[in-house]
Short mmCIF file of C-alpha atoms (C1' of nucleotides) in Angstrom, two decimals:
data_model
loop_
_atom_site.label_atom_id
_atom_site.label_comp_id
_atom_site.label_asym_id
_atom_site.label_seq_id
_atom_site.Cartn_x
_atom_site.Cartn_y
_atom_site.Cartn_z
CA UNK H 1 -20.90 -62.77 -28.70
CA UNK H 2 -20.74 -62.42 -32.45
CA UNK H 3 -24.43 -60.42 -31.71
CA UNK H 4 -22.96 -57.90 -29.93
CA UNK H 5 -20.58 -56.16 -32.19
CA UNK H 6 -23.25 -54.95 -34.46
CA UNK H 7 -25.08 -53.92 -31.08
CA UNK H 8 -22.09 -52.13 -29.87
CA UNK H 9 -21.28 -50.18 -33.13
CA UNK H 10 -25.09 -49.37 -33.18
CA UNK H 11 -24.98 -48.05 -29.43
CA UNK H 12 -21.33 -46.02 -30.65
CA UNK H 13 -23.78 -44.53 -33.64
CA UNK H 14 -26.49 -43.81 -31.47
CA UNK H 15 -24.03 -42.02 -28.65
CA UNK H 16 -22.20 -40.05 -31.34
CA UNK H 17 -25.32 -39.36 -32.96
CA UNK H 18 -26.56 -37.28 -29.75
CA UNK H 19 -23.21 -35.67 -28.68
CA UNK H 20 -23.36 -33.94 -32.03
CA UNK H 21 -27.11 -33.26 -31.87
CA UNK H 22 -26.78 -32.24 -28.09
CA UNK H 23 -28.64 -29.12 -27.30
CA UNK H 24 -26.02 -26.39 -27.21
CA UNK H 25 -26.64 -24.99 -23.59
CA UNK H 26 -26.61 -29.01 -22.41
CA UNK H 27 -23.29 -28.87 -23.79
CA UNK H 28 -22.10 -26.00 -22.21
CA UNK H 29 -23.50 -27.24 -19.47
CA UNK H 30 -21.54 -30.65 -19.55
CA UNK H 31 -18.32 -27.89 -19.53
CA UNK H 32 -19.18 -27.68 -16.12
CA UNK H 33 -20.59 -31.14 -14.70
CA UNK H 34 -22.47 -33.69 -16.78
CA UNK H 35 -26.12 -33.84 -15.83
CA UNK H 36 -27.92 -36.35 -16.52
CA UNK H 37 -31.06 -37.12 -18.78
CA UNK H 38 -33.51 -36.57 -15.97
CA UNK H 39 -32.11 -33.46 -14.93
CA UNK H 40 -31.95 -32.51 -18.40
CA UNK H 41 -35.47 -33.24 -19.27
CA UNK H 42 -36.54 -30.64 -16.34
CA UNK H 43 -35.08 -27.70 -18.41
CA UNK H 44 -35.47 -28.53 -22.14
CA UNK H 45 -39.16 -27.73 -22.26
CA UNK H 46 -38.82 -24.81 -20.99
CA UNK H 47 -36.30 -23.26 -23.23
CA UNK H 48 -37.31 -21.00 -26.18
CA UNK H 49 -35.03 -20.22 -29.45
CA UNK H 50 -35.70 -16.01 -30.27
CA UNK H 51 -34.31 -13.74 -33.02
CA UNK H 52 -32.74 -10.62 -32.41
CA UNK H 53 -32.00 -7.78 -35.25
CA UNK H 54 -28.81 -5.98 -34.61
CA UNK H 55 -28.88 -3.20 -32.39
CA UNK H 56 -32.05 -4.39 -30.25
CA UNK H 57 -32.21 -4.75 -26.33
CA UNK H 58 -31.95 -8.44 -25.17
CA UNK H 59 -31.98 -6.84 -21.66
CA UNK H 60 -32.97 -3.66 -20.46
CA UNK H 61 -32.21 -0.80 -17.92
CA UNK H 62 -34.67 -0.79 -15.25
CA UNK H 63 -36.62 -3.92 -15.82
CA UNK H 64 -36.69 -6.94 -13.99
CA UNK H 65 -35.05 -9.31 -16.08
CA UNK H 66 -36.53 -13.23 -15.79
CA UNK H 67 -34.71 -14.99 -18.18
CA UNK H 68 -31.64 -16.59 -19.23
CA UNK H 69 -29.58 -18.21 -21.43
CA UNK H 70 -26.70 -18.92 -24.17
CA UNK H 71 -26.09 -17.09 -27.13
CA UNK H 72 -26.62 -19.62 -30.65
CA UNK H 73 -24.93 -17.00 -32.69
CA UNK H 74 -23.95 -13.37 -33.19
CA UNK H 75 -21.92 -10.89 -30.87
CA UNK H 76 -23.49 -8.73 -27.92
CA UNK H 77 -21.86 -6.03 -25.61
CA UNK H 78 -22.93 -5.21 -21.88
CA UNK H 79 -23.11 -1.49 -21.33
CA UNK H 80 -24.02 0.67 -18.54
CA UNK H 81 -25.49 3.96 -19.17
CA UNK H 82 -23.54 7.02 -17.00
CA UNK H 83 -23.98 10.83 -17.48
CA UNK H 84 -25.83 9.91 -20.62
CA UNK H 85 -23.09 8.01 -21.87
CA UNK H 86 -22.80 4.57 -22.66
CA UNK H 87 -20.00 2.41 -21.12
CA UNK H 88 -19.52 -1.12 -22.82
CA UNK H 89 -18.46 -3.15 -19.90
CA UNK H 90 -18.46 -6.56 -21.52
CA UNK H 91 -19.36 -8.93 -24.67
CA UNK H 92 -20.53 -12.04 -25.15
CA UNK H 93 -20.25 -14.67 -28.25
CA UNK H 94 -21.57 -18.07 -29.19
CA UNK H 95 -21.59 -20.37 -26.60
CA UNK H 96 -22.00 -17.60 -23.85
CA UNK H 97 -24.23 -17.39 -21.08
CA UNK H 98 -25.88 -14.47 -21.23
CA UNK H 99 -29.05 -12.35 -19.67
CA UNK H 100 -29.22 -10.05 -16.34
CA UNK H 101 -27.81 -12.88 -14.60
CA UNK H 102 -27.28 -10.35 -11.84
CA UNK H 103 -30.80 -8.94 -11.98
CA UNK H 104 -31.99 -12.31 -11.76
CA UNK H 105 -30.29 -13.20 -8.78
CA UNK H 106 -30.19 -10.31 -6.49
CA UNK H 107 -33.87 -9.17 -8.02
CA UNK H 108 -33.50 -5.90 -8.79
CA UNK H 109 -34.18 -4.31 -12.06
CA UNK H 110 -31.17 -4.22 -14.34
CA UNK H 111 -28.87 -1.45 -14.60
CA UNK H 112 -27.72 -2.45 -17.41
CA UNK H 113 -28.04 -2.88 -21.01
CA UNK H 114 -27.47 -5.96 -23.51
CA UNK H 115 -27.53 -5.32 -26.97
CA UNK H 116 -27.09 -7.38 -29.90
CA UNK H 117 -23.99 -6.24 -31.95
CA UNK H 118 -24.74 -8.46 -35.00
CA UNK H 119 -27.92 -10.33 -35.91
CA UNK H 120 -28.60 -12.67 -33.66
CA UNK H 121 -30.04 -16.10 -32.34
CA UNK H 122 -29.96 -16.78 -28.72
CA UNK H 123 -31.94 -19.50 -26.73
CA UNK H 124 -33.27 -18.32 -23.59
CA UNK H 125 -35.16 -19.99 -20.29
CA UNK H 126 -37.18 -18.64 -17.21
CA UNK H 127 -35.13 -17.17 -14.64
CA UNK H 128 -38.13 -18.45 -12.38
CA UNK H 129 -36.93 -22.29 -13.94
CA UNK H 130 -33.97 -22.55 -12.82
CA UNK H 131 -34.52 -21.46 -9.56
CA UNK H 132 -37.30 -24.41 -8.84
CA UNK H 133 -34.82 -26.70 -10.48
CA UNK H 134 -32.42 -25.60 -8.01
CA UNK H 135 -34.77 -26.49 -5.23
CA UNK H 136 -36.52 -29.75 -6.51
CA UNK H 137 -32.61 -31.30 -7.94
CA UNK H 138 -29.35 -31.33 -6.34
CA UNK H 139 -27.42 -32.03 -9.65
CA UNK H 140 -28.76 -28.47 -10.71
CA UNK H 141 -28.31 -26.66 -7.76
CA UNK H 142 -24.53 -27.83 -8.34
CA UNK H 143 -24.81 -26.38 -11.62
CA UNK H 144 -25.63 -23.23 -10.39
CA UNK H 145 -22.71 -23.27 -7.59
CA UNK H 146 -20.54 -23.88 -10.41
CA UNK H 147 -21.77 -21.29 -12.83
CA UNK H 148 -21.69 -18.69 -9.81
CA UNK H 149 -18.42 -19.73 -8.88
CA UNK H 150 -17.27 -19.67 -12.54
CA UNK H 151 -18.66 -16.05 -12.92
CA UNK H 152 -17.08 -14.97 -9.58
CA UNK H 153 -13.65 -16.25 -10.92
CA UNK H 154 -13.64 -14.07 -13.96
CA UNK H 155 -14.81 -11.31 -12.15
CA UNK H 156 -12.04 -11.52 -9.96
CA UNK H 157 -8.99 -11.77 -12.71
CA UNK H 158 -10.99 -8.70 -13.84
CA UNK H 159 -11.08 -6.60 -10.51
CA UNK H 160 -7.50 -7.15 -9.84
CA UNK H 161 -6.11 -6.57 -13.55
CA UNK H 162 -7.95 -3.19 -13.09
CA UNK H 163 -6.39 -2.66 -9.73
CA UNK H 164 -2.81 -3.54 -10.79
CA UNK H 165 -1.87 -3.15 -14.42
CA UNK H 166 -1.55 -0.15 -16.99
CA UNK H 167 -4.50 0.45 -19.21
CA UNK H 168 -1.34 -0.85 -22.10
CA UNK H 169 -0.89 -3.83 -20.30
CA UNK H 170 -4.62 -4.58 -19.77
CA UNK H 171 -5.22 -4.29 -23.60
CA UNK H 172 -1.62 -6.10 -24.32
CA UNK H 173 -3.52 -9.04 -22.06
CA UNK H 174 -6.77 -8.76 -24.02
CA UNK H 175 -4.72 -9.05 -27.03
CA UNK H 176 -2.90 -12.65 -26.00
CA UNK H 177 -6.21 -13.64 -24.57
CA UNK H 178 -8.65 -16.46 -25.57
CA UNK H 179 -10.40 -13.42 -25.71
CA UNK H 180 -9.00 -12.26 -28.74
CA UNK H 181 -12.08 -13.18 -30.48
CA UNK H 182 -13.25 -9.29 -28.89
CA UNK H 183 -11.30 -7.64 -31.20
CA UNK H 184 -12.51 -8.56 -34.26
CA UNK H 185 -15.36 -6.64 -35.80
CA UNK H 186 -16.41 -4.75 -32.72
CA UNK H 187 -15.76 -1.13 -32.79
CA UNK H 188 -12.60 0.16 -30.65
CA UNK H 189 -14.47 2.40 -28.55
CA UNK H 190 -16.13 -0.67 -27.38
CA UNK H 191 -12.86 -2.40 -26.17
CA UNK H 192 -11.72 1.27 -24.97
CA UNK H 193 -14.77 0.86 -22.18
CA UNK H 194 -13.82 -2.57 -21.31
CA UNK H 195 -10.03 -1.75 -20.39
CA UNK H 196 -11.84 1.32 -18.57
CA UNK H 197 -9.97 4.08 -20.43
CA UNK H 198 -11.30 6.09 -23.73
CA UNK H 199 -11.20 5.39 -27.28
CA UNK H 200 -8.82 8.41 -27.62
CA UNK H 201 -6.55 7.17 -25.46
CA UNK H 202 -6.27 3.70 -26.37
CA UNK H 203 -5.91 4.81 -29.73
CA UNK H 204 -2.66 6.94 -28.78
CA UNK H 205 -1.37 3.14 -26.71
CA UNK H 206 -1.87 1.23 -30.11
CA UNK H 207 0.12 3.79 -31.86
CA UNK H 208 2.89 3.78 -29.36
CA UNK H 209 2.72 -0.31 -29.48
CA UNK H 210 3.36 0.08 -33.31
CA UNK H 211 6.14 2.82 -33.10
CA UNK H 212 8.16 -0.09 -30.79
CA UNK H 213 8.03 -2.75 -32.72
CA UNK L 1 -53.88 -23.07 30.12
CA UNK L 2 -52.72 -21.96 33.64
CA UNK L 3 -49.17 -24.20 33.26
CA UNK L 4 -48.53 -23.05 29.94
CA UNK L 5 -47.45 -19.79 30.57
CA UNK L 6 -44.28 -20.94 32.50
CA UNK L 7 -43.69 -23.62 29.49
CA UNK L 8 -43.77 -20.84 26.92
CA UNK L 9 -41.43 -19.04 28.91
CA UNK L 10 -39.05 -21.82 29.35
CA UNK L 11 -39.28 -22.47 25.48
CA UNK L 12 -38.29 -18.54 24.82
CA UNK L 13 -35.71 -18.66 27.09
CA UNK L 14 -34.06 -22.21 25.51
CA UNK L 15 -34.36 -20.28 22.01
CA UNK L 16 -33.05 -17.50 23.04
CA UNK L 17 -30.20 -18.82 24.52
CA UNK L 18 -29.77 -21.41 21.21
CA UNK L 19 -29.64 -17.97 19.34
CA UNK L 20 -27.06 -15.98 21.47
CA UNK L 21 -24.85 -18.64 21.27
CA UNK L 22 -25.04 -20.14 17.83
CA UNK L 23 -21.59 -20.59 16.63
CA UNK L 24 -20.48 -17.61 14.12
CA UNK L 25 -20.28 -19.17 11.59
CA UNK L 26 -23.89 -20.86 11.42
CA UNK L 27 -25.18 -17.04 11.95
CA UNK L 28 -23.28 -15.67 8.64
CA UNK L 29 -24.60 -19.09 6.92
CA UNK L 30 -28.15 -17.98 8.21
CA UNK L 31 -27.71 -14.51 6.37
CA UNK L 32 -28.05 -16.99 3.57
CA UNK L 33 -30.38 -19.31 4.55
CA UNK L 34 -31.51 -21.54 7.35
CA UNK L 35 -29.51 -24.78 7.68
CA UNK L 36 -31.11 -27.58 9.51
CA UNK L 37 -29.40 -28.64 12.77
CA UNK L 38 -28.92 -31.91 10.66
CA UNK L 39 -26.80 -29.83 7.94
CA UNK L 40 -25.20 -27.98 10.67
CA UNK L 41 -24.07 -30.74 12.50
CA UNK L 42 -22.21 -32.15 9.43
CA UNK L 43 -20.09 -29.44 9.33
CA UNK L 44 -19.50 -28.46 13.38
CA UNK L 45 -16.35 -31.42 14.24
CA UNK L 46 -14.66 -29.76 11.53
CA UNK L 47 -14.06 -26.21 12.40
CA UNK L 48 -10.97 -25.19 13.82
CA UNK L 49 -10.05 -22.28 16.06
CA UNK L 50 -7.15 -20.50 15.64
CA UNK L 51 -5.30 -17.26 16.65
CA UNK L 52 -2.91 -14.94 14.51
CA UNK L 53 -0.51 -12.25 15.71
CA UNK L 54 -0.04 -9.05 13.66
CA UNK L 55 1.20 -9.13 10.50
CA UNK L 56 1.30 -13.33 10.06
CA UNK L 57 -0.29 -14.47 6.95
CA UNK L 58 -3.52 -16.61 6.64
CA UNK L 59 -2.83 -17.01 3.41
CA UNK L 60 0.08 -17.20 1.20
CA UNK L 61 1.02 -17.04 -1.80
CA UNK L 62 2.16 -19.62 -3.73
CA UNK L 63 0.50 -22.50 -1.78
CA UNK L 64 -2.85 -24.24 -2.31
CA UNK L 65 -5.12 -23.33 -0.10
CA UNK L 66 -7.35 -25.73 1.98
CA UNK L 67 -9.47 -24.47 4.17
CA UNK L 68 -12.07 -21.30 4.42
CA UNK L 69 -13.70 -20.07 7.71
CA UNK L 70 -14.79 -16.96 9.31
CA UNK L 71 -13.09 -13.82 11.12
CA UNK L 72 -13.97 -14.27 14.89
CA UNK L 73 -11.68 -11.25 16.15
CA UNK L 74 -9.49 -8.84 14.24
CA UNK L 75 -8.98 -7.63 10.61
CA UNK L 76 -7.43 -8.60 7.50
CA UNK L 77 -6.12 -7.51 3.56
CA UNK L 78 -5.73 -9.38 1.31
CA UNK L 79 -3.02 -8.13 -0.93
CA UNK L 80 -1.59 -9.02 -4.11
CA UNK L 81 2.76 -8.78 -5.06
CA UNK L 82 4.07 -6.89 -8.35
CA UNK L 83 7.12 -5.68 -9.51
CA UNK L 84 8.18 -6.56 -5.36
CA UNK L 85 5.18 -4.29 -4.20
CA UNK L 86 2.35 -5.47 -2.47
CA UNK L 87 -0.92 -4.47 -3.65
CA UNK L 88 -4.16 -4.71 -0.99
CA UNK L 89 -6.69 -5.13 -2.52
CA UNK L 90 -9.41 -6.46 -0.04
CA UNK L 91 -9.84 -6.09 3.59
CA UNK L 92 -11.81 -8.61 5.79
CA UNK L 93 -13.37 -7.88 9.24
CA UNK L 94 -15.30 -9.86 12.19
CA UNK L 95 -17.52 -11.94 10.69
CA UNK L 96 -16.56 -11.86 7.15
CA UNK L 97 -16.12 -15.28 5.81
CA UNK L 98 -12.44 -15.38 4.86
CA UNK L 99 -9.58 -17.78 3.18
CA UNK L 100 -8.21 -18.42 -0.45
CA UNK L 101 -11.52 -18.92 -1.92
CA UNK L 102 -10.40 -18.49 -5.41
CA UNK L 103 -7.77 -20.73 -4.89
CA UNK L 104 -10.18 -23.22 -3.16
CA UNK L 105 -12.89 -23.27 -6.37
CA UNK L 106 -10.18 -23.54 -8.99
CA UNK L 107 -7.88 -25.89 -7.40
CA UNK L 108 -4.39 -23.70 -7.78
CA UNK L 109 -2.21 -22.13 -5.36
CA UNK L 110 -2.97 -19.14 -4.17
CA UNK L 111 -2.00 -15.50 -6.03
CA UNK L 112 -2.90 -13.94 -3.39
CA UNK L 113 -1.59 -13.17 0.59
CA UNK L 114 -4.24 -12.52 3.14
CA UNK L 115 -2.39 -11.00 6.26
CA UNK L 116 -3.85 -10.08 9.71
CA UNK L 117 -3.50 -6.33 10.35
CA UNK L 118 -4.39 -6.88 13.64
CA UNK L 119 -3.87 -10.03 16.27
CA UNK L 120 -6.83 -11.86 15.37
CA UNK L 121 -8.96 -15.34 15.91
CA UNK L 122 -10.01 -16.85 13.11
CA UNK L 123 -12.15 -20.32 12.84
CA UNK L 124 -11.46 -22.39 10.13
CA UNK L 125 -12.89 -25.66 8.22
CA UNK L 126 -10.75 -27.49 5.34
CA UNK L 127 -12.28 -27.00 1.92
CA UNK L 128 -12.22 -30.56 1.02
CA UNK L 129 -15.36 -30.95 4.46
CA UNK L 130 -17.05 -28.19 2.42
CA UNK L 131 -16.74 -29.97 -0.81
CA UNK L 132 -17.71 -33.27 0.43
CA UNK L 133 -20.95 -31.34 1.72
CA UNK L 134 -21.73 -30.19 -1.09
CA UNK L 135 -22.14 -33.14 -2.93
CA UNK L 136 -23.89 -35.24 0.05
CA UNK L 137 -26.26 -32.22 1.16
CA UNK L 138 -28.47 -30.46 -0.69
CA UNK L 139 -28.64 -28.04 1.93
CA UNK L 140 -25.06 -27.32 1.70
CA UNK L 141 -24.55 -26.97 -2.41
CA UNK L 142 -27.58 -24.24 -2.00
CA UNK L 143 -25.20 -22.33 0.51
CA UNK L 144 -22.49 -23.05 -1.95
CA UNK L 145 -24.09 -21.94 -4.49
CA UNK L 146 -25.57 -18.58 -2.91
CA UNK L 147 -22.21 -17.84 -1.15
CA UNK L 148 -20.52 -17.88 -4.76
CA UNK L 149 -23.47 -15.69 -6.17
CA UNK L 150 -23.32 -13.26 -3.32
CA UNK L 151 -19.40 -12.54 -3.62
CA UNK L 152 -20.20 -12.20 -7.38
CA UNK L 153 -22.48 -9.49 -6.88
CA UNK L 154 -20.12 -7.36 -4.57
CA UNK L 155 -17.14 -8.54 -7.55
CA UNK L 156 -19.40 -7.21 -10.05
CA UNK L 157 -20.00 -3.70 -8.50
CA UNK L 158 -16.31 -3.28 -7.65
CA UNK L 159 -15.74 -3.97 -11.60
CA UNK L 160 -18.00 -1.67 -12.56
CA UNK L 161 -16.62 1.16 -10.45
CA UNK L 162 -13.61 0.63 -11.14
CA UNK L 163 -14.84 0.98 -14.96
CA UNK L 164 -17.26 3.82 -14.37
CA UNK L 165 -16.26 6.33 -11.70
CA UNK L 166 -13.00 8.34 -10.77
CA UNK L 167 -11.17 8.17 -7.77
CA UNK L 168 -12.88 10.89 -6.11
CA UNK L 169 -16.12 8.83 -6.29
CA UNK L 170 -15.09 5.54 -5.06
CA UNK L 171 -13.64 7.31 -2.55
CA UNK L 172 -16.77 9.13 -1.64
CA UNK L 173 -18.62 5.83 -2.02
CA UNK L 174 -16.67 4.47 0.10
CA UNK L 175 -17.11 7.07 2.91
CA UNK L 176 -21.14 6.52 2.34
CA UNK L 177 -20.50 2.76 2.47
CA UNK L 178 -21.55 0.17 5.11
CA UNK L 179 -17.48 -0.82 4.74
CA UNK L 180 -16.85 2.36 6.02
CA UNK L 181 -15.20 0.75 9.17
CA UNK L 182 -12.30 -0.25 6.39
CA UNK L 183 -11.27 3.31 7.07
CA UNK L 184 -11.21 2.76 10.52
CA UNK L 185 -7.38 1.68 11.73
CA UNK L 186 -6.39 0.95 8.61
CA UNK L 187 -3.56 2.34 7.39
CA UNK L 188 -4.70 4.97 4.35
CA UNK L 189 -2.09 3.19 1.48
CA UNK L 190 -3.97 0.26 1.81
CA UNK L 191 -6.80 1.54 1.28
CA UNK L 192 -5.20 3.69 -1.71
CA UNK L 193 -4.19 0.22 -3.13
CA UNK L 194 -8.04 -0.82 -2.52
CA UNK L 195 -9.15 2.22 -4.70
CA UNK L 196 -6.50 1.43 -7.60
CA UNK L 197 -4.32 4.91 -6.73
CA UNK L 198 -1.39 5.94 -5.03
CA UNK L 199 -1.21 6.73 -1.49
CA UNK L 200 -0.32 10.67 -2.74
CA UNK L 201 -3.06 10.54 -5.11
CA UNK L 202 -5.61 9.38 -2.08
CA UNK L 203 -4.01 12.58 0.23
CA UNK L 204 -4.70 15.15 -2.74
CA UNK L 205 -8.03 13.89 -3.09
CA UNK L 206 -8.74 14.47 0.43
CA UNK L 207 -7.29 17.60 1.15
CA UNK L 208 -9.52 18.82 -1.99
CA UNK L 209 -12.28 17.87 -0.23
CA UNK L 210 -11.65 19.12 2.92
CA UNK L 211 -10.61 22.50 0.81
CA UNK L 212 -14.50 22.24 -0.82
CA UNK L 213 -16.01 22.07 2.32
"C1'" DT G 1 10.06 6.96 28.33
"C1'" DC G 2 12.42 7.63 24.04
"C1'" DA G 3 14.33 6.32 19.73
"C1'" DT G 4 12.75 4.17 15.60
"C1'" DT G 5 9.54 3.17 12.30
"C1'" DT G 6 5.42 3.98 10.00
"C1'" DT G 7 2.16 7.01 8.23
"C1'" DC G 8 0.37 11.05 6.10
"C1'" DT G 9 0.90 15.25 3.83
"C1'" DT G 10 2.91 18.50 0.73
"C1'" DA G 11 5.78 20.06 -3.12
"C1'" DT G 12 7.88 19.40 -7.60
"C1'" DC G 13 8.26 17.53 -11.99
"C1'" DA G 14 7.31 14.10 -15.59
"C1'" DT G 15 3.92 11.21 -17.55
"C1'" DT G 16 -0.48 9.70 -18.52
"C1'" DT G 17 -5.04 10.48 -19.40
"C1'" DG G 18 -9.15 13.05 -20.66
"C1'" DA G 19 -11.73 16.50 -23.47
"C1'" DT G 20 -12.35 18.49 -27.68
"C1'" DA G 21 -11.91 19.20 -32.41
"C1'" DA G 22 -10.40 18.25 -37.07
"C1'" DC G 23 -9.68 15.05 -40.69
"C1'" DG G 24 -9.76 11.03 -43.59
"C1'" DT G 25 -11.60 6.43 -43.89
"C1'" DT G 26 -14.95 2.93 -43.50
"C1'" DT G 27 -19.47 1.37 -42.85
"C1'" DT G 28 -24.27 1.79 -43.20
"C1'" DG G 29 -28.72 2.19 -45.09
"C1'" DG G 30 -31.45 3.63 -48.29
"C1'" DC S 1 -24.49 3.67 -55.99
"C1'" DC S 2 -24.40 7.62 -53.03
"C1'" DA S 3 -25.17 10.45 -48.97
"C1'" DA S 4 -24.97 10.20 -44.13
"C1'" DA S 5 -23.34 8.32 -40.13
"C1'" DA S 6 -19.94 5.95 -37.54
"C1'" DC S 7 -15.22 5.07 -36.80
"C1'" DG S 8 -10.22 5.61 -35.96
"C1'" DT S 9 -6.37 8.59 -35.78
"C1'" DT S 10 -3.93 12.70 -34.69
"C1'" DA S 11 -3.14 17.24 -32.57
"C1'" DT S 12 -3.70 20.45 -28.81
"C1'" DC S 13 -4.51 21.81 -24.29
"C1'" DA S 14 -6.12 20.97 -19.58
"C1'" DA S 15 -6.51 17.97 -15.75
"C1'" DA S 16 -5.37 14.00 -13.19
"C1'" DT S 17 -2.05 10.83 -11.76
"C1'" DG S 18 2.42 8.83 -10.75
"C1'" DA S 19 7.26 9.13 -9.00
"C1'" DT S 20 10.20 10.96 -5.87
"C1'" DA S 21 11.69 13.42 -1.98
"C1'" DA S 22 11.26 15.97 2.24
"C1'" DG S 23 9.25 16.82 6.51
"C1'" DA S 24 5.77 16.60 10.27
"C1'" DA S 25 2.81 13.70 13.00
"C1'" DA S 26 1.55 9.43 14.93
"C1'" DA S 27 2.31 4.80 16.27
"C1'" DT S 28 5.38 1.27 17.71
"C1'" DG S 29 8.34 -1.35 20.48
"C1'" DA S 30 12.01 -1.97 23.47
#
DNA sequence: TCATTTTCTTATCATTTGATAACGTTTTGG
DNA sequence: CCAAAACGTTATCAAATGATAAGAAAATGA
């Protein structure tokens, strides 16, 4: 018996030792169900770490996109291009998934753009992966309900705040959200596009907000 | 070779007839993919039938939902409440899988109403059959998982028009739309609500048009 | 059938939003 | 460090939208 302490404390090392060192898209993974070893092994060698200088195109309008994956560090925004204008639609931070997700799954080129705000690290895998990983392991295709089903949730809160609240109360939301993080150090023309009104006018809504209080 | 022409014929005819009569809601699961009579049968001692008059709810608000199924006869909105007014923002017709799906996937009671506009038959299987599917049946998580993706994709285009166009266009999109049979007996508020404007706002956007051409 | 309710349109007025431009500030990139 | 670009605010005017009310048309239900 007296063996086994040392053995456990060595085992509580070793555990602790790979929760910290976990790869950071197995841990956002685990946010969603904890895979297991096996499963895991099917994706890690597949997954490639890449650079990106501010202001490039992670993915592009019009292409095919084949890959996925989770943002290491730095900010991007989503945009869609319209009448030669650019509408930010959506950002992403550490810890995101990110890539045409919807390119990938309903196969069409992208229409839209992803573009790192900041210097950036992201690690990405094939689109083309996944999708075999899906069909060869259960415990994956789960993951993917869940991600979908994820997504699809967030979509939804998004849909109806656009249907039923004031462009003020939208950004009053944003501001109170976990999402707060979208306000700091990305231009306010940016967030303008994402509560679907323009920079001018949420401008004049921040002004108002400060006359009140 | 003589005898096998009547065979062959038999055979067509069995298929046939398996085809015409599938139940509804394997046919809208085969828009997915093709479930094995195996998978099927798992789920086929759980559905339900059920008929709705006008104007009772499917859904309410306030309650957990726990069950999903498909729209046999008849139509539905779904419809939000604020500030004491109810807000449609979704309609469902034959065929359309329908229920608290949001509330299903994240496990809290239902925001949302989902009311028959019509009397309608509806057939229904609890959630819980679905879930417990999932996670014995391959099969079944991949038409979990491409159902979620799939109402993602139409989520994700009703964002981004929401974002992108006016009124005017969504309503004209609309009018070019497959859902065009939305505008077909439904009363035009609701489908005001549907396009994030007022009911007045909708009727001075047609008459324009009719005025244009 | 007929009265009631619902629906749609139109008009009016107030409010919000968009478009544009000007201006000062901040950030960026040599 | 400096010039250029990007950014945020404000003002002005036009356009779109909302709120409300009134009235006509259509649907509903007894």
């Amino acid at each position: 018996m007296a063996r086994q302490t040392p053995a456990r404390a060595l085992s509580y090392v070793f555990t602790f030792s790979k929760i910290v060192t976990m790869h950071p898209i197995r841990t956002q993974i685990h946010r969603f169900l904890p895979i297991t070893d096996e499963a895991w092994l099917l994706m890690e060698p597949h997954i490639e770490e890449r650079s990106l200088v501010k202001n490039s195109l992670l993915v592009q309008e019009g292409k095919l996109v084949r890959e996925l994956g989770l943002v290491l560090e730095g900010n991007f925004r989503q945009y869609y291009t319209r009448d030669g204008e650019e509408k930010t639609t959506y950002f992403f931070f550490e810890n995101h998934f990110i890539g045409g997700y919807i390119s990938c799954i309903s196969g069409q080129p992208s229409l839209l753009n992803i573009e790192a705000l900041t210097d950036a690290r992201v690690a990405m895998f094939p689109y083309a992966v996944l999708q075999s990983l899906y069909n060869q392991n259960h415990e994956w295709e789960r993951f993917g309900r869940m991600l979908a089903e994820y997504l699809g949730l967030g979509l939804e809160e998004r849909m109806v705040d656009l249907l039923l609240l004031t462009a003020e109360e939208r950004y009053i939301k944003l501001l109170h959200s976990t999402k707060v993080k979208i306000l700091e150090r990305i231009p306010q023309h940016y967030i303008a596009n994402y509560l679907g009104i323009t920079p001018v006018s949420l401008s004049r809504i921040r002004a108002q907000m400060a006359k009140k209080s």
